[in-house]
mmCIF file with all atom_site columns, C-alpha atoms and ligand atoms in Angstrom:
data_model
loop_
_atom_site.group_PDB
_atom_site.id
_atom_site.type_symbol
_atom_site.label_atom_id
_atom_site.label_alt_id
_atom_site.label_comp_id
_atom_site.label_asym_id
_atom_site.label_entity_id
_atom_site.label_seq_id
_atom_site.pdbx_PDB_ins_code
_atom_site.Cartn_x
_atom_site.Cartn_y
_atom_site.Cartn_z
_atom_site.occupancy
_atom_site.B_iso_or_equiv
_atom_site.pdbx_formal_charge
_atom_site.auth_seq_id
_atom_site.auth_comp_id
_atom_site.auth_asym_id
_atom_site.auth_atom_id
_atom_site.pdbx_PDB_model_num
ATOM   1   C CA  . MET Q 1 1   ? 36.147 241.830 92.865  1.00 90.00 ? 29  MET Q CA  1
ATOM   2   C CA  . ASP Q 1 2   ? 36.737 239.518 95.812  1.00 96.00 ? 30  ASP Q CA  1
ATOM   3   C CA  . VAL Q 1 3   ? 40.353 238.764 96.641  1.00 98.00 ? 31  VAL Q CA  1
ATOM   4   C CA  . LEU Q 1 4   ? 40.969 235.006 96.729  1.00 98.00 ? 32  LEU Q CA  1
ATOM   5   C CA  . LEU Q 1 5   ? 44.728 235.172 97.343  1.00 98.00 ? 33  LEU Q CA  1
ATOM   6   C CA  . SER Q 1 6   ? 46.455 238.298 98.548  1.00 98.00 ? 34  SER Q CA  1
ATOM   7   C CA  . ARG Q 1 7   ? 49.845 239.492 97.312  1.00 98.00 ? 35  ARG Q CA  1
ATOM   8   C CA  . ASP Q 1 8   ? 51.357 238.458 100.677 1.00 98.00 ? 36  ASP Q CA  1
ATOM   9   C CA  . GLU Q 1 9   ? 49.954 234.940 100.461 1.00 98.00 ? 37  GLU Q CA  1
ATOM   10  C CA  . ILE Q 1 10  ? 51.235 234.675 96.878  1.00 98.00 ? 38  ILE Q CA  1
ATOM   11  C CA  . ALA Q 1 11  ? 54.707 235.894 97.890  1.00 98.00 ? 39  ALA Q CA  1
ATOM   12  C CA  . THR Q 1 12  ? 54.870 233.319 100.706 1.00 98.00 ? 40  THR Q CA  1
ATOM   13  C CA  . ALA Q 1 13  ? 53.898 230.463 98.361  1.00 98.00 ? 41  ALA Q CA  1
ATOM   14  C CA  . VAL Q 1 14  ? 56.337 231.584 95.669  1.00 98.00 ? 42  VAL Q CA  1
ATOM   15  C CA  . ALA Q 1 15  ? 59.168 231.729 98.217  1.00 98.00 ? 43  ALA Q CA  1
ATOM   16  C CA  . ARG Q 1 16  ? 58.303 228.223 99.439  1.00 98.00 ? 44  ARG Q CA  1
ATOM   17  C CA  . ILE Q 1 17  ? 58.402 226.822 95.885  1.00 98.00 ? 45  ILE Q CA  1
ATOM   18  C CA  . GLY Q 1 18  ? 61.675 228.648 95.199  1.00 98.00 ? 46  GLY Q CA  1
ATOM   19  C CA  . GLN Q 1 19  ? 63.288 227.131 98.288  1.00 98.00 ? 47  GLN Q CA  1
ATOM   20  C CA  . GLN Q 1 20  ? 62.070 223.657 97.352  1.00 98.00 ? 48  GLN Q CA  1
ATOM   21  C CA  . ILE Q 1 21  ? 63.439 223.951 93.801  1.00 98.00 ? 49  ILE Q CA  1
ATOM   22  C CA  . THR Q 1 22  ? 66.765 225.257 95.155  1.00 98.00 ? 50  THR Q CA  1
ATOM   23  C CA  . LYS Q 1 23  ? 66.976 222.175 97.372  1.00 98.00 ? 51  LYS Q CA  1
ATOM   24  C CA  . ASP Q 1 24  ? 65.815 219.657 94.750  1.00 98.00 ? 52  ASP Q CA  1
ATOM   25  C CA  . TYR Q 1 25  ? 68.271 220.831 92.073  1.00 98.00 ? 53  TYR Q CA  1
ATOM   26  C CA  . ALA Q 1 26  ? 71.233 221.654 94.324  1.00 98.00 ? 54  ALA Q CA  1
ATOM   27  C CA  . GLY Q 1 27  ? 74.461 221.835 92.288  1.00 97.00 ? 55  GLY Q CA  1
ATOM   28  C CA  . GLN Q 1 28  ? 72.660 221.763 88.933  1.00 98.00 ? 56  GLN Q CA  1
ATOM   29  C CA  . SER Q 1 29  ? 71.588 224.295 86.341  1.00 98.00 ? 57  SER Q CA  1
ATOM   30  C CA  . ILE Q 1 30  ? 67.951 224.682 85.377  1.00 98.00 ? 58  ILE Q CA  1
ATOM   31  C CA  . LEU Q 1 31  ? 65.917 226.199 82.590  1.00 98.00 ? 59  LEU Q CA  1
ATOM   32  C CA  . LEU Q 1 32  ? 62.772 228.025 83.675  1.00 98.00 ? 60  LEU Q CA  1
ATOM   33  C CA  . LEU Q 1 33  ? 60.361 227.722 80.790  1.00 98.00 ? 61  LEU Q CA  1
ATOM   34  C CA  . GLY Q 1 34  ? 57.435 230.108 81.177  1.00 98.00 ? 62  GLY Q CA  1
ATOM   35  C CA  . VAL Q 1 35  ? 54.104 229.736 79.441  1.00 97.00 ? 63  VAL Q CA  1
ATOM   36  C CA  . LEU Q 1 36  ? 53.103 233.164 78.129  1.00 96.00 ? 64  LEU Q CA  1
ATOM   37  C CA  . LYS Q 1 37  ? 51.432 235.305 79.017  1.00 95.00 ? 65  LYS Q CA  1
ATOM   38  C CA  . GLY Q 1 38  ? 49.861 234.172 82.259  1.00 96.00 ? 66  GLY Q CA  1
ATOM   39  C CA  . ALA Q 1 39  ? 53.018 232.858 83.939  1.00 98.00 ? 67  ALA Q CA  1
ATOM   40  C CA  . CYS Q 1 40  ? 55.113 236.012 83.448  1.00 97.00 ? 68  CYS Q CA  1
ATOM   41  C CA  . MET Q 1 41  ? 54.633 237.368 87.005  1.00 98.00 ? 69  MET Q CA  1
ATOM   42  C CA  . PHE Q 1 42  ? 55.026 233.958 88.628  1.00 98.00 ? 70  PHE Q CA  1
ATOM   43  C CA  . LEU Q 1 43  ? 58.214 233.216 86.673  1.00 98.00 ? 71  LEU Q CA  1
ATOM   44  C CA  . SER Q 1 44  ? 59.816 236.564 87.448  1.00 98.00 ? 72  SER Q CA  1
ATOM   45  C CA  . ASP Q 1 45  ? 59.073 236.342 91.175  1.00 98.00 ? 73  ASP Q CA  1
ATOM   46  C CA  . LEU Q 1 46  ? 59.935 232.640 91.398  1.00 98.00 ? 74  LEU Q CA  1
ATOM   47  C CA  . ALA Q 1 47  ? 63.260 233.086 89.593  1.00 98.00 ? 75  ALA Q CA  1
ATOM   48  C CA  . ARG Q 1 48  ? 64.369 235.542 92.278  1.00 98.00 ? 76  ARG Q CA  1
ATOM   49  C CA  . LYS Q 1 49  ? 63.690 232.954 94.981  1.00 98.00 ? 77  LYS Q CA  1
ATOM   50  C CA  . ILE Q 1 50  ? 65.806 230.264 93.316  1.00 98.00 ? 78  ILE Q CA  1
ATOM   51  C CA  . GLU Q 1 51  ? 69.473 230.167 94.268  1.00 98.00 ? 79  GLU Q CA  1
ATOM   52  C CA  . LEU Q 1 52  ? 70.827 228.177 91.309  1.00 98.00 ? 80  LEU Q CA  1
ATOM   53  C CA  . ASN Q 1 53  ? 72.208 228.824 87.850  1.00 98.00 ? 81  ASN Q CA  1
ATOM   54  C CA  . ALA Q 1 54  ? 68.988 229.449 85.952  1.00 98.00 ? 82  ALA Q CA  1
ATOM   55  C CA  . THR Q 1 55  ? 68.208 230.462 82.385  1.00 98.00 ? 83  THR Q CA  1
ATOM   56  C CA  . PHE Q 1 56  ? 64.839 231.540 80.991  1.00 97.00 ? 84  PHE Q CA  1
ATOM   57  C CA  . ASP Q 1 57  ? 62.863 230.757 77.889  1.00 97.00 ? 85  ASP Q CA  1
ATOM   58  C CA  . PHE Q 1 58  ? 59.216 231.238 76.958  1.00 97.00 ? 86  PHE Q CA  1
ATOM   59  C CA  . ILE Q 1 59  ? 56.594 229.481 74.931  1.00 97.00 ? 87  ILE Q CA  1
ATOM   60  C CA  . ALA Q 1 60  ? 53.075 230.549 74.134  1.00 96.00 ? 88  ALA Q CA  1
ATOM   61  C CA  . VAL Q 1 61  ? 49.977 228.505 73.518  1.00 93.00 ? 89  VAL Q CA  1
ATOM   62  C CA  . ARG Q 1 62  ? 46.463 229.361 72.591  1.00 87.00 ? 90  ARG Q CA  1
ATOM   63  C CA  . SER Q 1 63  ? 43.866 227.706 74.779  1.00 72.00 ? 91  SER Q CA  1
ATOM   64  C CA  . TYR Q 1 64  ? 41.437 230.252 76.207  1.00 55.00 ? 92  TYR Q CA  1
ATOM   65  C CA  . GLY Q 1 65  ? 40.279 233.203 74.116  1.00 46.00 ? 93  GLY Q CA  1
ATOM   66  C CA  . ALA Q 1 66  ? 37.893 235.854 75.260  1.00 43.00 ? 94  ALA Q CA  1
ATOM   67  C CA  . GLN Q 1 67  ? 35.694 233.168 76.797  1.00 54.00 ? 95  GLN Q CA  1
ATOM   68  C CA  . LYS Q 1 68  ? 36.171 231.510 80.147  1.00 54.00 ? 96  LYS Q CA  1
ATOM   69  C CA  . GLU Q 1 69  ? 35.944 227.967 78.753  1.00 55.00 ? 97  GLU Q CA  1
ATOM   70  C CA  . SER Q 1 70  ? 38.748 225.984 77.152  1.00 55.00 ? 98  SER Q CA  1
ATOM   71  C CA  . GLY Q 1 71  ? 38.129 224.981 73.564  1.00 58.00 ? 99  GLY Q CA  1
ATOM   72  C CA  . GLY Q 1 72  ? 39.833 221.683 74.340  1.00 67.00 ? 100 GLY Q CA  1
ATOM   73  C CA  . GLU Q 1 73  ? 42.362 222.243 71.590  1.00 81.00 ? 101 GLU Q CA  1
ATOM   74  C CA  . VAL Q 1 74  ? 45.827 223.583 72.283  1.00 87.00 ? 102 VAL Q CA  1
ATOM   75  C CA  . GLN Q 1 75  ? 48.038 225.250 69.698  1.00 88.00 ? 103 GLN Q CA  1
ATOM   76  C CA  . LEU Q 1 76  ? 51.684 226.281 70.032  1.00 92.00 ? 104 LEU Q CA  1
ATOM   77  C CA  . ILE Q 1 77  ? 51.948 229.904 68.912  1.00 93.00 ? 105 ILE Q CA  1
ATOM   78  C CA  . LYS Q 1 78  ? 55.506 230.626 70.078  1.00 95.00 ? 106 LYS Q CA  1
ATOM   79  C CA  . ASP Q 1 79  ? 58.220 227.989 70.351  1.00 93.00 ? 107 ASP Q CA  1
ATOM   80  C CA  . VAL Q 1 80  ? 61.389 227.990 72.471  1.00 94.00 ? 108 VAL Q CA  1
ATOM   81  C CA  . THR Q 1 81  ? 64.528 229.734 71.218  1.00 94.00 ? 109 THR Q CA  1
ATOM   82  C CA  . THR Q 1 82  ? 67.113 227.711 73.182  1.00 93.00 ? 110 THR Q CA  1
ATOM   83  C CA  . PRO Q 1 83  ? 68.069 224.025 72.828  1.00 95.00 ? 111 PRO Q CA  1
ATOM   84  C CA  . LEU Q 1 84  ? 66.252 221.840 75.361  1.00 96.00 ? 112 LEU Q CA  1
ATOM   85  C CA  . HIS Q 1 85  ? 68.237 218.669 74.851  1.00 97.00 ? 113 HIS Q CA  1
ATOM   86  C CA  . GLY Q 1 86  ? 69.942 217.561 78.077  1.00 96.00 ? 114 GLY Q CA  1
ATOM   87  C CA  . GLN Q 1 87  ? 68.500 220.386 80.183  1.00 97.00 ? 115 GLN Q CA  1
ATOM   88  C CA  . HIS Q 1 88  ? 66.673 220.246 83.504  1.00 98.00 ? 116 HIS Q CA  1
ATOM   89  C CA  . ILE Q 1 89  ? 63.459 222.038 82.552  1.00 98.00 ? 117 ILE Q CA  1
ATOM   90  C CA  . ILE Q 1 90  ? 60.929 223.472 84.937  1.00 98.00 ? 118 ILE Q CA  1
ATOM   91  C CA  . LEU Q 1 91  ? 57.793 224.369 83.059  1.00 98.00 ? 119 LEU Q CA  1
ATOM   92  C CA  . VAL Q 1 92  ? 56.291 227.389 84.796  1.00 98.00 ? 120 VAL Q CA  1
ATOM   93  C CA  . GLU Q 1 93  ? 52.527 227.778 84.391  1.00 98.00 ? 121 GLU Q CA  1
ATOM   94  C CA  . ASP Q 1 94  ? 49.978 230.081 86.002  1.00 98.00 ? 122 ASP Q CA  1
ATOM   95  C CA  . ILE Q 1 95  ? 47.189 227.561 86.493  1.00 97.00 ? 123 ILE Q CA  1
ATOM   96  C CA  . LEU Q 1 96  ? 46.541 223.883 85.962  1.00 96.00 ? 124 LEU Q CA  1
ATOM   97  C CA  . ASP Q 1 97  ? 42.856 223.530 85.114  1.00 94.00 ? 125 ASP Q CA  1
ATOM   98  C CA  . THR Q 1 98  ? 41.657 220.753 82.788  1.00 93.00 ? 126 THR Q CA  1
ATOM   99  C CA  . GLY Q 1 99  ? 45.312 219.783 82.254  1.00 94.00 ? 127 GLY Q CA  1
ATOM   100 C CA  . LEU Q 1 100 ? 44.975 219.770 78.464  1.00 93.00 ? 128 LEU Q CA  1
ATOM   101 C CA  . THR Q 1 101 ? 47.523 222.561 77.966  1.00 93.00 ? 129 THR Q CA  1
ATOM   102 C CA  . LEU Q 1 102 ? 50.212 220.987 80.119  1.00 94.00 ? 130 LEU Q CA  1
ATOM   103 C CA  . THR Q 1 103 ? 49.619 217.525 78.675  1.00 94.00 ? 131 THR Q CA  1
ATOM   104 C CA  . PHE Q 1 104 ? 50.178 218.950 75.200  1.00 93.00 ? 132 PHE Q CA  1
ATOM   105 C CA  . LEU Q 1 105 ? 53.256 220.917 76.303  1.00 95.00 ? 133 LEU Q CA  1
ATOM   106 C CA  . LYS Q 1 106 ? 54.800 218.006 78.177  1.00 95.00 ? 134 LYS Q CA  1
ATOM   107 C CA  . LYS Q 1 107 ? 54.514 215.800 75.102  1.00 94.00 ? 135 LYS Q CA  1
ATOM   108 C CA  . THR Q 1 108 ? 55.906 218.512 72.829  1.00 94.00 ? 136 THR Q CA  1
ATOM   109 C CA  . LEU Q 1 109 ? 58.844 219.252 75.138  1.00 96.00 ? 137 LEU Q CA  1
ATOM   110 C CA  . MET Q 1 110 ? 59.713 215.618 75.853  1.00 96.00 ? 138 MET Q CA  1
ATOM   111 C CA  . ALA Q 1 111 ? 60.350 215.196 72.116  1.00 95.00 ? 139 ALA Q CA  1
ATOM   112 C CA  . HIS Q 1 112 ? 63.424 217.449 72.636  1.00 95.00 ? 140 HIS Q CA  1
ATOM   113 C CA  . GLN Q 1 113 ? 64.864 214.897 75.109  1.00 97.00 ? 141 GLN Q CA  1
ATOM   114 C CA  . PRO Q 1 114 ? 65.519 217.105 78.133  1.00 98.00 ? 142 PRO Q CA  1
ATOM   115 C CA  . LYS Q 1 115 ? 67.428 215.622 81.084  1.00 98.00 ? 143 LYS Q CA  1
ATOM   116 C CA  . SER Q 1 116 ? 64.298 216.125 83.185  1.00 98.00 ? 144 SER Q CA  1
ATOM   117 C CA  . LEU Q 1 117 ? 61.002 217.959 83.029  1.00 98.00 ? 145 LEU Q CA  1
ATOM   118 C CA  . LYS Q 1 118 ? 58.987 219.136 86.004  1.00 98.00 ? 146 LYS Q CA  1
ATOM   119 C CA  . ILE Q 1 119 ? 55.974 221.406 86.289  1.00 98.00 ? 147 ILE Q CA  1
ATOM   120 C CA  . ALA Q 1 120 ? 55.527 224.370 88.631  1.00 98.00 ? 148 ALA Q CA  1
ATOM   121 C CA  . ALA Q 1 121 ? 51.967 225.695 88.678  1.00 98.00 ? 149 ALA Q CA  1
ATOM   122 C CA  . LEU Q 1 122 ? 51.013 228.576 90.917  1.00 98.00 ? 150 LEU Q CA  1
ATOM   123 C CA  . LEU Q 1 123 ? 47.363 227.485 90.999  1.00 98.00 ? 151 LEU Q CA  1
ATOM   124 C CA  . ASP Q 1 124 ? 45.699 224.117 90.666  1.00 98.00 ? 152 ASP Q CA  1
ATOM   125 C CA  . LYS Q 1 125 ? 41.976 223.451 90.141  1.00 97.00 ? 153 LYS Q CA  1
ATOM   126 C CA  . PRO Q 1 126 ? 41.894 219.661 90.654  1.00 95.00 ? 154 PRO Q CA  1
ATOM   127 C CA  . SER Q 1 127 ? 38.093 219.444 90.378  1.00 94.00 ? 155 SER Q CA  1
ATOM   128 C CA  . ARG Q 1 128 ? 38.275 220.499 86.707  1.00 91.00 ? 156 ARG Q CA  1
ATOM   129 C CA  . ARG Q 1 129 ? 40.871 217.979 85.540  1.00 94.00 ? 157 ARG Q CA  1
ATOM   130 C CA  . LYS Q 1 130 ? 40.207 216.142 82.260  1.00 93.00 ? 158 LYS Q CA  1
ATOM   131 C CA  . ALA Q 1 131 ? 43.748 214.867 81.597  1.00 94.00 ? 159 ALA Q CA  1
ATOM   132 C CA  . ASP Q 1 132 ? 45.795 212.690 83.939  1.00 95.00 ? 160 ASP Q CA  1
ATOM   133 C CA  . ILE Q 1 133 ? 48.472 215.206 84.888  1.00 97.00 ? 161 ILE Q CA  1
ATOM   134 C CA  . GLN Q 1 134 ? 49.755 216.818 88.080  1.00 97.00 ? 162 GLN Q CA  1
ATOM   135 C CA  . ALA Q 1 135 ? 52.203 219.570 88.865  1.00 98.00 ? 163 ALA Q CA  1
ATOM   136 C CA  . ASP Q 1 136 ? 55.381 218.812 90.830  1.00 98.00 ? 164 ASP Q CA  1
ATOM   137 C CA  . TYR Q 1 137 ? 55.265 222.198 92.563  1.00 98.00 ? 165 TYR Q CA  1
ATOM   138 C CA  . VAL Q 1 138 ? 51.937 223.860 93.388  1.00 98.00 ? 166 VAL Q CA  1
ATOM   139 C CA  . GLY Q 1 139 ? 51.283 227.179 95.091  1.00 98.00 ? 167 GLY Q CA  1
ATOM   140 C CA  . PHE Q 1 140 ? 47.606 226.755 95.915  1.00 98.00 ? 168 PHE Q CA  1
ATOM   141 C CA  . GLN Q 1 141 ? 44.740 224.406 95.203  1.00 98.00 ? 169 GLN Q CA  1
ATOM   142 C CA  . ILE Q 1 142 ? 41.701 226.537 94.464  1.00 98.00 ? 170 ILE Q CA  1
ATOM   143 C CA  . PRO Q 1 143 ? 37.984 225.855 93.932  1.00 96.00 ? 171 PRO Q CA  1
ATOM   144 C CA  . ASP Q 1 144 ? 36.277 225.914 90.539  1.00 95.00 ? 172 ASP Q CA  1
ATOM   145 C CA  . LYS Q 1 145 ? 36.143 229.701 90.169  1.00 96.00 ? 173 LYS Q CA  1
ATOM   146 C CA  . PHE Q 1 146 ? 37.468 231.841 87.326  1.00 96.00 ? 174 PHE Q CA  1
ATOM   147 C CA  . VAL Q 1 147 ? 40.320 233.928 88.688  1.00 98.00 ? 175 VAL Q CA  1
ATOM   148 C CA  . VAL Q 1 148 ? 42.229 236.924 87.375  1.00 98.00 ? 176 VAL Q CA  1
ATOM   149 C CA  . GLY Q 1 149 ? 45.250 238.956 88.460  1.00 98.00 ? 177 GLY Q CA  1
ATOM   150 C CA  . TYR Q 1 150 ? 48.970 238.269 88.996  1.00 98.00 ? 178 TYR Q CA  1
ATOM   151 C CA  . GLY Q 1 151 ? 49.336 237.470 85.281  1.00 98.00 ? 179 GLY Q CA  1
ATOM   152 C CA  . LEU Q 1 152 ? 45.935 235.841 84.773  1.00 98.00 ? 180 LEU Q CA  1
ATOM   153 C CA  . ASP Q 1 153 ? 43.537 237.589 82.410  1.00 96.00 ? 181 ASP Q CA  1
ATOM   154 C CA  . HIS Q 1 154 ? 40.025 237.720 81.176  1.00 95.00 ? 182 HIS Q CA  1
ATOM   155 C CA  . ALA Q 1 155 ? 40.065 238.854 77.532  1.00 93.00 ? 183 ALA Q CA  1
ATOM   156 C CA  . GLU Q 1 156 ? 43.588 240.264 78.179  1.00 95.00 ? 184 GLU Q CA  1
ATOM   157 C CA  . ARG Q 1 157 ? 42.471 242.445 81.103  1.00 96.00 ? 185 ARG Q CA  1
ATOM   158 C CA  . PHE Q 1 158 ? 43.366 242.284 84.790  1.00 97.00 ? 186 PHE Q CA  1
ATOM   159 C CA  . ARG Q 1 159 ? 46.834 240.723 84.385  1.00 98.00 ? 187 ARG Q CA  1
ATOM   160 C CA  . ASN Q 1 160 ? 48.367 243.600 86.334  1.00 98.00 ? 188 ASN Q CA  1
ATOM   161 C CA  . LEU Q 1 161 ? 46.291 243.152 89.498  1.00 98.00 ? 189 LEU Q CA  1
ATOM   162 C CA  . PRO Q 1 162 ? 48.716 242.349 92.337  1.00 98.00 ? 190 PRO Q CA  1
ATOM   163 C CA  . ASP Q 1 163 ? 46.244 239.994 94.076  1.00 98.00 ? 191 ASP Q CA  1
ATOM   164 C CA  . ILE Q 1 164 ? 44.400 237.005 92.630  1.00 98.00 ? 192 ILE Q CA  1
ATOM   165 C CA  . CYS Q 1 165 ? 40.683 237.801 92.483  1.00 98.00 ? 193 CYS Q CA  1
ATOM   166 C CA  . VAL Q 1 166 ? 37.516 235.948 91.575  1.00 97.00 ? 194 VAL Q CA  1
ATOM   167 C CA  . LEU Q 1 167 ? 35.834 237.245 88.443  1.00 95.00 ? 195 LEU Q CA  1
ATOM   168 C CA  . ASN Q 1 168 ? 32.107 237.089 89.000  1.00 86.00 ? 196 ASN Q CA  1
ATOM   169 C CA  . GLU Q 1 169 ? 29.493 236.641 86.300  1.00 74.00 ? 197 GLU Q CA  1
ATOM   170 C CA  . GLY Q 1 170 ? 28.879 239.837 84.361  1.00 68.00 ? 198 GLY Q CA  1
ATOM   171 C CA  . GLU Q 1 171 ? 32.242 241.444 85.189  1.00 63.00 ? 199 GLU Q CA  1
HETATM 172 P P1  . LIG W 2 .   ? 43.962 223.878 80.982  1.00 66.37 ? 214 LIG W P1  1
HETATM 173 O O1  . LIG W 2 .   ? 44.478 223.461 79.663  1.00 66.37 ? 214 LIG W O1  1
HETATM 174 O O2  . LIG W 2 .   ? 44.644 223.236 82.156  1.00 66.37 ? 214 LIG W O2  1
HETATM 175 O O3  . LIG W 2 .   ? 42.448 223.719 81.052  1.00 66.37 ? 214 LIG W O3  1
HETATM 176 O O4  . LIG W 2 .   ? 44.079 225.428 81.077  1.00 66.37 ? 214 LIG W O4  1
HETATM 177 C C1  . LIG W 2 .   ? 45.229 226.083 81.317  1.00 66.37 ? 214 LIG W C1  1
HETATM 178 C C2  . LIG W 2 .   ? 45.079 227.516 80.896  1.00 66.37 ? 214 LIG W C2  1
HETATM 179 O O5  . LIG W 2 .   ? 43.716 227.950 80.970  1.00 66.37 ? 214 LIG W O5  1
HETATM 180 C C3  . LIG W 2 .   ? 45.820 228.426 81.840  1.00 66.37 ? 214 LIG W C3  1
HETATM 181 O O6  . LIG W 2 .   ? 47.142 228.607 81.431  1.00 66.37 ? 214 LIG W O6  1
HETATM 182 C C4  . LIG W 2 .   ? 45.022 229.695 81.751  1.00 66.37 ? 214 LIG W C4  1
HETATM 183 O O7  . LIG W 2 .   ? 45.461 230.454 80.658  1.00 66.37 ? 214 LIG W O7  1
HETATM 184 C C5  . LIG W 2 .   ? 43.604 229.246 81.472  1.00 66.37 ? 214 LIG W C5  1
HETATM 185 N N1  . LIG W 2 .   ? 42.780 229.221 82.699  1.00 66.37 ? 214 LIG W N1  1
HETATM 186 C C6  . LIG W 2 .   ? 42.299 228.146 83.354  1.00 66.37 ? 214 LIG W C6  1
HETATM 187 N N2  . LIG W 2 .   ? 41.598 228.524 84.446  1.00 66.37 ? 214 LIG W N2  1
HETATM 188 C C7  . LIG W 2 .   ? 41.666 229.862 84.490  1.00 66.37 ? 214 LIG W C7  1
HETATM 189 C C8  . LIG W 2 .   ? 41.161 230.843 85.401  1.00 66.37 ? 214 LIG W C8  1
HETATM 190 O O8  . LIG W 2 .   ? 40.503 230.589 86.419  1.00 66.37 ? 214 LIG W O8  1
HETATM 191 N N3  . LIG W 2 .   ? 41.463 232.133 85.100  1.00 66.37 ? 214 LIG W N3  1
HETATM 192 C C9  . LIG W 2 .   ? 42.176 232.498 84.006  1.00 66.37 ? 214 LIG W C9  1
HETATM 193 N N4  . LIG W 2 .   ? 42.384 233.791 83.833  1.00 66.37 ? 214 LIG W N4  1
HETATM 194 N N5  . LIG W 2 .   ? 42.659 231.610 83.133  1.00 66.37 ? 214 LIG W N5  1
HETATM 195 C C10 . LIG W 2 .   ? 42.413 230.300 83.376  1.00 66.37 ? 214 LIG W C10 1
#
């Protein structure tokens, strides 16, 4: 597989986002809310680059299955376990593609009346967007290619690759 983003490039981008968040929320506590399973690596590396009081929680949605195309429908399959009311939430997502997942999650989470809600997405594929949504913190804008590694899967495989690679047809 071809490497699109190396582990070093990823680490540099994650550190940059961590510094920015540290600056933007200086003196405040934040809740890092990871979207399972894809964001697990990003959240754990990002959290260690944030110098603030931070707590974690996780949600899970179903959007892509074994196929590479989104069904267009998003379903919450694991909800948060901590109260969100009055919290500064940073929703941590692996990739912003059509935007349907994050649009659904934003709406769902805003119903809990957090103090604020921002989105950190490691990857952004702007050319694929169907919903009017942007991330507040982005690691990389990437072309319309299906990528795996660093948490991202294809049919549950490849999440443990340390680099982000392009999955070619037939692989
Ligand atoms: P969206 O709702 O924005 O279309 O899709 C978001 C979700 O689709 C991501 O959290 C991720 O699970 C999946 N996804 C979108 N593009 C890719 C990709 O290139 N590779 C992988 N592995 N998953 C993707």
